[in-house]
PDB file of C-alpha atoms in Angstrom:
ATOM      1  CA  ARG A   1      17.284 -54.268 -36.714  1.00  0.00           C
ATOM      2  CA  PHE A   2      15.011 -51.684 -38.322  1.00  0.00           C
ATOM      3  CA  ASP A   3      14.924 -51.059 -42.083  1.00  0.00           C
ATOM      4  CA  ILE A   4      14.322 -47.349 -42.621  1.00  0.00           C
ATOM      5  CA  ARG A   5      13.489 -47.569 -46.319  1.00  0.00           C
ATOM      6  CA  ALA A   6      10.902 -50.354 -45.849  1.00  0.00           C
ATOM      7  CA  SER A   7       9.243 -48.647 -42.877  1.00  0.00           C
ATOM      8  CA  GLY A   8       6.027 -46.674 -42.924  1.00  0.00           C
ATOM      9  CA  LEU A   9       7.670 -43.462 -41.739  1.00  0.00           C
ATOM     10  CA  PRO A  10       7.013 -40.212 -43.636  1.00  0.00           C
ATOM     11  CA  GLU A  11       9.453 -39.581 -46.484  1.00  0.00           C
ATOM     12  CA  GLU A  12      11.048 -36.476 -44.926  1.00  0.00           C
ATOM     13  CA  VAL A  13      11.725 -38.356 -41.660  1.00  0.00           C
ATOM     14  CA  LYS A  14      13.280 -41.218 -43.633  1.00  0.00           C
ATOM     15  CA  ALA A  15      15.470 -38.749 -45.508  1.00  0.00           C
ATOM     16  CA  ARG A  16      16.637 -37.057 -42.283  1.00  0.00           C
ATOM     17  CA  LEU A  17      17.422 -40.441 -40.711  1.00  0.00           C
ATOM     18  CA  LEU A  18      19.404 -41.588 -43.743  1.00  0.00           C
ATOM     19  CA  ARG A  19      21.292 -38.261 -43.883  1.00  0.00           C
ATOM     20  CA  SER A  20      22.236 -38.400 -40.198  1.00  0.00           C
ATOM     21  CA  SER A  21      25.776 -39.394 -39.269  1.00  0.00           C
ATOM     22  CA  ASP A  22      24.660 -41.885 -36.613  1.00  0.00           C
ATOM     23  CA  GLY A  23      26.993 -44.879 -36.519  1.00  0.00           C
ATOM     24  CA  ARG A  24      24.096 -47.256 -35.862  1.00  0.00           C
ATOM     25  CA  ILE A  25      22.702 -46.668 -39.376  1.00  0.00           C
ATOM     26  CA  SER A  26      24.328 -48.824 -42.080  1.00  0.00           C
ATOM     27  CA  ASN A  27      24.855 -47.819 -45.710  1.00  0.00           C
ATOM     28  CA  GLU A  28      21.837 -49.954 -46.671  1.00  0.00           C
ATOM     29  CA  GLY A  29      19.587 -47.878 -44.400  1.00  0.00           C
ATOM     30  CA  VAL A  30      19.233 -50.423 -41.595  1.00  0.00           C
ATOM     31  CA  VAL A  31      19.388 -49.267 -37.976  1.00  0.00           C
ATOM     32  CA  VAL A  32      21.155 -51.767 -35.726  1.00  0.00           C
ATOM     33  CA  ILE A  33      20.565 -51.244 -32.003  1.00  0.00           C
ATOM     34  CA  LYS A  34      22.283 -53.591 -29.566  1.00  0.00           C
ATOM     35  CA  SER A  35      21.142 -53.917 -25.971  1.00  0.00           C
ATOM     36  CA  GLN A  36      22.787 -56.207 -23.418  1.00  0.00           C
ATOM     37  CA  GLY A  37      22.254 -54.253 -20.220  1.00  0.00           C
ATOM     38  CA  SER A  38      20.037 -56.826 -18.571  1.00  0.00           C
ATOM     39  CA  ARG A  39      19.997 -60.598 -18.296  1.00  0.00           C
ATOM     40  CA  SER A  40      16.360 -60.575 -19.398  1.00  0.00           C
ATOM     41  CA  GLN A  41      15.694 -60.661 -23.135  1.00  0.00           C
ATOM     42  CA  GLU A  42      12.379 -58.840 -22.689  1.00  0.00           C
ATOM     43  CA  THR A  43      14.047 -55.972 -20.832  1.00  0.00           C
ATOM     44  CA  ASN A  44      16.777 -55.698 -23.479  1.00  0.00           C
ATOM     45  CA  LYS A  45      14.180 -55.642 -26.277  1.00  0.00           C
ATOM     46  CA  ALA A  46      12.168 -52.956 -24.505  1.00  0.00           C
ATOM     47  CA  GLU A  47      15.329 -50.872 -24.020  1.00  0.00           C
ATOM     48  CA  ALA A  48      16.271 -51.263 -27.704  1.00  0.00           C
ATOM     49  CA  VAL A  49      12.762 -50.256 -28.840  1.00  0.00           C
ATOM     50  CA  ALA A  50      12.895 -47.210 -26.542  1.00  0.00           C
ATOM     51  CA  ARG A  51      16.240 -46.155 -28.060  1.00  0.00           C
ATOM     52  CA  LEU A  52      14.864 -46.656 -31.577  1.00  0.00           C
ATOM     53  CA  SER A  53      11.809 -44.514 -30.825  1.00  0.00           C
ATOM     54  CA  GLU A  54      14.105 -41.842 -29.359  1.00  0.00           C
ATOM     55  CA  LEU A  55      16.177 -41.874 -32.577  1.00  0.00           C
ATOM     56  CA  ILE A  56      13.045 -41.560 -34.731  1.00  0.00           C
ATOM     57  CA  GLU A  57      11.641 -38.741 -32.563  1.00  0.00           C
ATOM     58  CA  SER A  58      14.892 -36.812 -32.958  1.00  0.00           C
ATOM     59  CA  ALA A  59      14.596 -37.186 -36.760  1.00  0.00           C
ATOM     60  CA  GLU A  60      10.977 -35.981 -36.688  1.00  0.00           C
ATOM     61  CA  HIS A  61      12.125 -32.626 -35.317  1.00  0.00           C
ATOM     62  CA  VAL A  62      12.429 -30.178 -38.229  1.00  0.00           C
ATOM     63  CA  PRO A  63      15.424 -27.871 -37.709  1.00  0.00           C
ATOM     64  CA  ARG A  64      14.650 -24.173 -38.010  1.00  0.00           C
ATOM     65  CA  LYS A  65      16.253 -22.294 -40.873  1.00  0.00           C
ATOM     66  CA  ARG A  66      19.004 -19.933 -39.810  1.00  0.00           C
ATOM     67  CA  ARG A  67      18.484 -16.288 -40.610  1.00  0.00           C
ATOM     68  CA  PRO A  68      21.783 -14.475 -41.121  1.00  0.00           C
ATOM     69  CA  THR A  69      22.188 -11.442 -38.866  1.00  0.00           C
ATOM     70  CA  LYS A  70      24.498  -8.461 -38.921  1.00  0.00           C
ATOM     71  CA  PRO A  71      26.751  -7.476 -36.011  1.00  0.00           C
ATOM     72  CA  THR A  72      25.354  -4.759 -33.756  1.00  0.00           C
ATOM     73  CA  LEU A  73      26.881  -1.300 -33.587  1.00  0.00           C
ATOM     74  CA  GLY A  74      28.049  -1.937 -30.014  1.00  0.00           C
ATOM     75  CA  SER A  75      29.801  -5.164 -30.946  1.00  0.00           C
ATOM     76  CA  LYS A  76      31.571  -3.398 -33.846  1.00  0.00           C
ATOM     77  CA  ARG A  77      32.775  -0.648 -31.492  1.00  0.00           C
ATOM     78  CA  ARG A  78      33.983  -3.145 -28.876  1.00  0.00           C
ATOM     79  CA  ARG A  79      35.881  -5.085 -31.536  1.00  0.00           C
ATOM     80  CA  LEU A  80      37.566  -1.945 -32.859  1.00  0.00           C
ATOM     81  CA  GLU A  81      38.443  -0.757 -29.328  1.00  0.00           C
ATOM     82  CA  GLY A  82      40.040  -4.115 -28.594  1.00  0.00           C
ATOM     83  CA  LYS A  83      42.027  -3.928 -31.814  1.00  0.00           C
ATOM     84  CA  SER A  84      43.293  -0.427 -31.046  1.00  0.00           C
ATOM     85  CA  LYS A  85      44.319  -1.431 -27.484  1.00  0.00           C
ATOM     86  CA  ARG A  86      46.185  -4.427 -28.860  1.00  0.00           C
ATOM     87  CA  SER A  87      47.849  -2.173 -31.437  1.00  0.00           C
ATOM     88  CA  GLU A  88      49.076   0.150 -28.660  1.00  0.00           C
ATOM     89  CA  VAL A  89      50.517  -2.801 -26.724  1.00  0.00           C
ATOM     90  CA  LYS A  90      52.336  -4.103 -29.774  1.00  0.00           C
ATOM     91  CA  SER A  91      53.608  -0.667 -30.844  1.00  0.00           C
ATOM     92  CA  GLY A  92      55.413  -0.452 -27.492  1.00  0.00           C
ATOM     93  CA  ARG A  93      57.393  -3.545 -28.450  1.00  0.00           C
ATOM     94  CA  ALA A  94      58.700  -2.052 -31.690  1.00  0.00           C
ATOM     95  CA  LYS A  95      62.394  -1.277 -32.065  1.00  0.00           C
ATOM     96  CA  VAL A  96      63.276   2.313 -31.239  1.00  0.00           C
ATOM     97  CA  GLY A  97      64.905   4.207 -34.150  1.00  0.00           C
ATOM     98  CA  LEU A  98      68.693   4.586 -33.963  1.00  0.00           C
TER      99      LEU A  98
END
């Protein structure tokens, strides 16, 4: 068990950890990591600590802000060409006037 709020982590890392949708983090802000892969308690503890440090390292990474982009001229043309081809295919299915 690792209490995020009582830890000495930087505030922004704590906030990112608490905001994450990881199922191992309880509503109280406690990370519960279970390890039963080995018969040795020492090995299981070391594995749990490694997983905890991996979780904290992933929260330390600051995501880059997304800059909105506009579609290129070529992509606009390709989209419109595809639409016109599809329109031709569908117009051939229309009922012929009587």
